[in-house]
Amino acid sequence: MNAEYELKLDLEVPKDAELLAEALELGAPAVTRLHSVYFDTPDLKLAALGYTLRIRQEGCKRIQTLKASDGAHAGLFVRPEWEEPARGRVPRLRADSPVVAALGARTAELGPCMEVEVTRSVWTIEHERAVIEMAVDCGEVRANDSTAPFCEIELELKDGDVAGLFALARRIGRLAQVRLGVLSKAERGQRLIKPPGDSDKARPIQLAPDMSAGDAFRAIAHDCLRQYRLNETRLLAGDNGKALHQARVALRRLRTAILVFRPIVDGGQTRRLTADLRWLAGRLSPARNIDVLIPRVRSKAVQARLGGARASAYAAARRAMTSDLTRELMIDLVEWLSVGKWMLRKRGRKLREAPLGDYAPGAIGGFHDRLMAEREAVAGPDDEMRHEARKTAKKLRYTVAFFASLYRTGKLRKGRMRYLAALEELQDELGALNDLAVLPAVLATLGVGAEQAEGALRDGKERDFHISRAADTMRMVAEADRFWE
């Protein structure tokens, strides 16, 4: 078994690969054609357990490879890997194989589930104290009678400092339209077999009480990056309200994670990245505000005006997502999570290395206490104070979800589920109230005056209903068991 370190970049225009090689003065590549067959059970059980199994053919040579997932590390793939010569077109698994241990009797159900055809061009590059293999893979995945073309760059560290990977990636990003890659080839096929729908929601994050708080933060942050990038790809293809919402959720989750682990990660580098994340989220907000407003409007004239404003807002969101700032931000974030200054500082080392089981209760309890201090604002007359309580509730909900796997058995699980259910209902009610509060301002930006705005909306009596419901659900949160203690 060996460890593999790769930074993956999606190349938006395949023809740019040739221009990139010229700009980097790389010379002629070594070119190979690869055909891979991936194996799994009909319900993709092996993938669900975190493994991929394939047989790859290069010329007359076949290699059987088993890879274990690294969790949610967006862009940077650090995975245990087992390779051995394949004797045929069907995997041969020893009794001590992790596949046999994972699947048990279901090992007999393994069969081909997808194929990948790739033309690979490879160069070896020396860059900033690192020797890096750059492979450009262009091809397609075939599964479930569907195909998905792709072109991606894999930067694999062969020797030297891993920071050299990011320096080269940043240089590549200035020469070609690349974006942080978050999908393996196997995952591309799995999304053909089991299409994920209109958007990608946050996935459960598997953490353990004995893992360090620093490692937990990295796993959480990588998952947030992955969620953002998957929804960003959907948004670049067209106006998609659900994907827009989930992209914003991913950015908020990441900013919340930084806040939760601030004693560990705080510093100038962290604050600069947080400011860039806030800028990006702000560029997505106008389109979301209009999406929320449209179903509440009954005036056809205002509806027409909103339609044009929506198209403009989505176009502006796409300009932000395709900007050099955003594309470099994604690489900067992965670098920060991999070799950032926060990982080396003596200050915060004790907390960084502390068991997550000791760190999580304080993080949850801190947000809970803050929400309780803002409790009166929920049913009060001040929309701004209620909005602050809403933001605290949202951070608390994300924090509970981050650490859910620490409270997954017996009474802890039941207590967490009841608490989270009440918190989700509170967030829904506060979200509805916030929407009502900002709608007049959104209409004003479109030139709709206050009197016209009041007549354009469908229901002017929602506010009292949602305030009453918010007060009730806040009481449920306050009275719920403090399962984390």
Coordinates of N, CA and C in Angstrom, one line a residue, residues 125-245:
I125 N 7.4 17.7 -14.0 CA 7.7 19.2 -13.9 C 8.4 19.4 -12.5
E126 N 9.5 20.2 -12.6 CA 10.1 20.6 -11.3 C 9.6 22.0 -11.1
H127 N 9.0 22.2 -9.9 CA 8.5 23.6 -9.6 C 8.5 23.8 -8.1
E128 N 9.3 24.9 -7.8 CA 9.4 25.3 -6.4 C 9.6 24.2 -5.4
R129 N 10.8 23.6 -5.5 CA 11.2 22.5 -4.6 C 10.3 21.3 -4.6
A130 N 9.7 21.1 -5.7 CA 8.8 19.9 -5.8 C 9.0 19.3 -7.2
V131 N 8.9 18.0 -7.2 CA 8.9 17.2 -8.5 C 7.4 16.7 -8.6
I132 N 6.8 17.2 -9.7 CA 5.3 16.9 -9.9 C 5.1 16.3 -11.2
E133 N 4.2 15.3 -11.2 CA 3.8 14.7 -12.4 C 2.4 15.3 -12.8
M134 N 2.4 15.9 -14.0 CA 1.1 16.5 -14.4 C 0.5 15.6 -15.5
A135 N -0.7 15.1 -15.2 CA -1.4 14.3 -16.2 C -2.6 15.0 -16.6
V136 N -2.8 15.1 -17.9 CA -4.1 15.6 -18.5 C -4.9 14.5 -19.0
D137 N -6.0 14.2 -18.4 CA -6.9 13.1 -18.8 C -8.1 13.6 -19.5
C138 N -8.3 13.3 -20.7 CA -9.5 13.6 -21.5 C -10.2 12.4 -21.9
G139 N -11.5 12.2 -21.7 CA -12.2 11.0 -22.1 C -13.6 11.1 -21.7
E140 N -14.2 9.9 -21.4 CA -15.6 9.9 -21.0 C -15.8 8.7 -20.1
V141 N -16.9 8.8 -19.3 CA -17.3 7.8 -18.4 C -18.6 7.2 -19.0
R142 N -18.8 5.9 -19.0 CA -20.0 5.3 -19.5 C -20.6 4.4 -18.4
A143 N -21.9 4.7 -18.1 CA -22.6 3.9 -17.1 C -24.1 4.1 -17.3
N144 N -24.8 3.1 -17.0 CA -26.3 3.2 -17.0 C -26.8 3.7 -18.4
D145 N -26.2 3.3 -19.5 CA -26.6 3.7 -20.8 C -26.4 5.2 -21.0
S146 N -25.6 5.9 -20.2 CA -25.3 7.3 -20.3 C -23.8 7.5 -20.4
T147 N -23.4 8.7 -20.9 CA -22.0 9.0 -21.0 C -21.8 10.4 -20.4
A148 N -20.6 10.7 -19.8 CA -20.2 12.0 -19.3 C -18.8 12.3 -19.7
P149 N -18.6 13.2 -20.7 CA -17.2 13.6 -21.1 C -16.6 14.4 -20.0
F150 N -15.3 14.3 -19.9 CA -14.5 15.1 -18.9 C -13.1 15.4 -19.5
C151 N -12.5 16.4 -18.9 CA -11.1 16.7 -19.1 C -10.6 17.3 -17.8
E152 N -9.6 16.7 -17.3 CA -9.1 17.1 -16.0 C -7.6 17.0 -15.9
I153 N -7.0 17.8 -15.0 CA -5.6 17.8 -14.8 C -5.3 17.2 -13.4
E154 N -4.4 16.3 -13.3 CA -4.0 15.7 -12.0 C -2.6 16.1 -11.8
L155 N -2.3 16.8 -10.7 CA -1.0 17.1 -10.3 C -0.6 16.2 -9.1
E156 N 0.3 15.3 -9.3 CA 0.7 14.4 -8.3 C 2.1 14.6 -7.8
L157 N 2.3 14.8 -6.5 CA 3.6 15.1 -5.9 C 4.4 13.8 -5.9
K158 N 5.6 13.9 -6.6 CA 6.5 12.8 -6.6 C 7.6 12.9 -5.6
D159 N 8.0 14.2 -5.4 CA 9.1 14.4 -4.4 C 9.0 15.9 -4.0
G160 N 9.5 16.2 -2.8 CA 9.6 17.5 -2.4 C 8.4 18.0 -1.6
D161 N 8.2 19.4 -1.6 CA 7.2 20.0 -0.7 C 5.8 20.1 -1.4
V162 N 4.8 19.6 -0.7 CA 3.4 19.6 -1.2 C 3.0 21.0 -1.6
A163 N 3.6 22.0 -1.0 CA 3.2 23.4 -1.3 C 3.5 23.7 -2.8
G164 N 4.4 23.0 -3.4 CA 4.7 23.1 -4.8 C 3.6 22.8 -5.7
L165 N 2.7 21.9 -5.2 CA 1.5 21.5 -6.0 C 0.6 22.7 -6.2
F166 N 0.5 23.5 -5.1 CA -0.5 24.6 -5.2 C 0.1 25.8 -6.0
A167 N 1.4 26.0 -5.9 CA 2.1 27.0 -6.6 C 1.9 26.7 -8.1
L168 N 2.1 25.5 -8.5 CA 1.9 25.1 -9.9 C 0.4 25.2 -10.3
A169 N -0.5 24.8 -9.5 CA -1.9 24.9 -9.8 C -2.3 26.4 -10.0
R170 N -1.8 27.3 -9.2 CA -2.1 28.7 -9.3 C -1.6 29.2 -10.6
R171 N -0.4 28.8 -11.0 CA 0.2 29.2 -12.3 C -0.7 28.7 -13.4
I172 N -1.1 27.5 -13.4 CA -1.9 26.9 -14.4 C -3.3 27.7 -14.5
G173 N -3.8 28.0 -13.3 CA -5.1 28.8 -13.3 C -5.0 30.1 -14.0
R174 N -3.8 30.7 -14.1 CA -3.6 32.0 -14.8 C -3.4 31.8 -16.3
L175 N -3.2 30.6 -16.7 CA -2.9 30.3 -18.1 C -4.1 29.6 -18.8
A176 N -5.0 29.0 -18.0 CA -6.1 28.3 -18.6 C -7.3 28.3 -17.7
Q177 N -8.5 28.1 -18.2 CA -9.7 28.1 -17.4 C -9.9 26.8 -16.7
V178 N -9.4 26.7 -15.5 CA -9.5 25.5 -14.7 C -10.3 25.8 -13.4
R179 N -10.9 24.8 -12.9 CA -11.6 25.0 -11.6 C -11.3 23.8 -10.7
L180 N -11.3 24.0 -9.4 CA -11.0 22.9 -8.5 C -11.8 21.7 -8.8
G181 N -11.2 20.5 -8.9 CA -11.9 19.3 -9.2 C -12.3 18.6 -7.9
V182 N -13.5 18.1 -7.8 CA -13.9 17.4 -6.5 C -14.5 16.0 -6.8
L183 N -14.5 15.6 -8.0 CA -15.1 14.3 -8.4 C -14.0 13.4 -8.9
S184 N -13.9 12.2 -8.4 CA -13.1 11.2 -9.0 C -13.8 10.6 -10.2
K185 N -13.1 9.9 -11.0 CA -13.7 9.3 -12.2 C -14.8 8.3 -11.8
A186 N -14.6 7.6 -10.7 CA -15.6 6.6 -10.2 C -16.9 7.4 -9.8
E187 N -16.7 8.6 -9.1 CA -17.8 9.3 -8.7 C -18.6 9.9 -9.9
R188 N -17.9 10.2 -11.0 CA -18.6 10.7 -12.2 C -19.6 9.6 -12.7
G189 N -19.1 8.3 -12.7 CA -19.9 7.2 -13.1 C -21.1 7.0 -12.1
Q190 N -20.8 7.1 -10.8 CA -21.8 6.8 -9.8 C -22.9 7.8 -10.0
R191 N -22.6 9.1 -10.4 CA -23.7 10.1 -10.6 C -24.5 9.8 -11.8
L192 N -24.0 9.0 -12.8 CA -24.8 8.5 -13.9 C -25.7 7.4 -13.5
I193 N -25.2 6.6 -12.6 CA -26.0 5.4 -12.1 C -27.1 5.9 -11.2
K194 N -26.8 6.8 -10.2 CA -27.7 7.3 -9.3 C -27.7 8.8 -9.4
P195 N -28.4 9.4 -10.3 CA -28.4 10.9 -10.5 C -28.8 11.6 -9.2
P196 N -28.1 12.6 -8.7 CA -28.3 13.2 -7.4 C -29.5 14.2 -7.4
G197 N -30.1 14.5 -8.5 CA -31.2 15.5 -8.5 C -30.8 16.8 -9.0
D198 N -31.5 17.9 -8.6 CA -31.3 19.2 -9.1 C -30.2 20.0 -8.4
S199 N -29.8 19.5 -7.2 CA -28.8 20.1 -6.4 C -28.1 19.1 -5.5
D200 N -26.9 19.6 -5.0 CA -26.2 18.7 -4.1 C -26.2 19.3 -2.6
K201 N -26.9 18.5 -1.8 CA -27.0 19.0 -0.4 C -25.8 18.5 0.4
A202 N -25.6 19.0 1.6 CA -24.5 18.6 2.5 C -24.7 17.1 2.8
R203 N -23.5 16.4 2.9 CA -23.5 15.0 3.2 C -23.2 14.8 4.7
P204 N -23.7 13.7 5.3 CA -23.2 13.4 6.7 C -21.7 13.3 6.7
I205 N -21.1 13.9 7.7 CA -19.6 13.9 7.9 C -19.3 12.9 9.0
Q206 N -18.5 11.9 8.6 CA -18.1 10.9 9.6 C -16.9 11.3 10.4
L207 N -17.1 11.7 11.7 CA -16.0 12.1 12.5 C -16.0 11.1 13.7
A208 N -14.9 11.0 14.4 CA -14.7 10.2 15.6 C -14.3 11.0 16.8
P209 N -14.7 10.6 18.0 CA -14.4 11.4 19.2 C -12.9 11.5 19.4
D210 N -12.1 10.5 19.0 CA -10.7 10.5 19.3 C -9.8 11.2 18.2
M211 N -10.4 11.6 17.1 CA -9.7 12.3 16.1 C -9.4 13.7 16.6
S212 N -8.3 14.4 16.1 CA -8.0 15.7 16.6 C -9.0 16.7 16.1
A213 N -9.1 17.8 16.8 CA -10.0 18.9 16.4 C -9.5 19.5 15.1
G214 N -8.2 19.6 14.9 CA -7.7 20.1 13.7 C -8.0 19.3 12.5
D215 N -7.9 17.9 12.6 CA -8.3 17.0 11.5 C -9.8 17.1 11.2
A216 N -10.6 17.2 12.3 CA -12.0 17.3 12.1 C -12.4 18.6 11.3
F217 N -11.7 19.7 11.6 CA -12.0 20.9 10.9 C -11.7 20.8 9.4
R218 N -10.6 20.1 9.1 CA -10.2 19.9 7.7 C -11.2 19.1 7.0
A219 N -11.7 18.0 7.6 CA -12.7 17.2 7.0 C -14.0 18.0 6.8
I220 N -14.4 18.8 7.7 CA -15.7 19.5 7.6 C -15.5 20.6 6.5
A221 N -14.4 21.3 6.5 CA -14.2 22.3 5.5 C -14.1 21.8 4.1
H222 N -13.4 20.6 3.9 CA -13.4 20.0 2.6 C -14.7 19.6 2.1
D223 N -15.6 19.1 3.0 CA -16.9 18.8 2.6 C -17.7 20.0 2.1
C224 N -17.5 21.1 2.8 CA -18.2 22.4 2.4 C -17.7 22.8 1.0
L225 N -16.4 22.7 0.8 CA -15.9 23.1 -0.6 C -16.5 22.2 -1.6
R226 N -16.6 20.9 -1.4 CA -17.1 20.0 -2.3 C -18.5 20.3 -2.7
Q227 N -19.3 20.6 -1.6 CA -20.7 21.0 -1.9 C -20.8 22.2 -2.7
Y228 N -20.0 23.2 -2.4 CA -20.1 24.4 -3.2 C -19.7 24.2 -4.7
R229 N -18.6 23.4 -4.9 CA -18.2 23.2 -6.3 C -19.2 22.4 -7.1
L230 N -19.8 21.4 -6.5 CA -20.8 20.6 -7.2 C -22.0 21.5 -7.7
N231 N -22.4 22.4 -6.8 CA -23.6 23.3 -7.1 C -23.1 24.4 -8.0
E232 N -21.9 24.8 -7.9 CA -21.4 25.9 -8.8 C -21.4 25.3 -10.2
T233 N -21.0 24.1 -10.4 CA -21.0 23.5 -11.8 C -22.4 23.5 -12.4
R234 N -23.4 23.2 -11.6 CA -24.8 23.3 -12.0 C -25.2 24.7 -12.4
L235 N -24.8 25.6 -11.6 CA -25.2 27.0 -11.9 C -24.5 27.6 -13.1
L236 N -23.3 27.1 -13.4 CA -22.7 27.6 -14.6 C -23.4 27.1 -15.9
A237 N -24.1 26.0 -15.7 CA -24.9 25.4 -16.8 C -26.2 26.1 -17.1
G238 N -26.7 26.8 -16.1 CA -28.0 27.5 -16.2 C -28.6 28.0 -14.9
D239 N -29.7 28.7 -15.0 CA -30.3 29.3 -13.8 C -31.0 28.2 -13.0
N240 N -30.5 27.9 -11.9 CA -31.0 26.7 -11.1 C -31.2 27.2 -9.6
G241 N -32.4 27.5 -9.2 CA -32.7 28.0 -7.9 C -32.2 27.1 -6.8
K242 N -32.4 25.8 -6.9 CA -32.0 24.9 -5.9 C -30.5 24.8 -5.7
A243 N -29.8 24.8 -6.9 CA -28.4 24.8 -6.8 C -27.8 26.1 -6.2
L244 N -28.4 27.2 -6.6 CA -28.0 28.5 -6.0 C -28.2 28.4 -4.5
H245 N -29.3 28.0 -4.0 CA -29.5 27.9 -2.6 C -28.5 27.0 -1.9

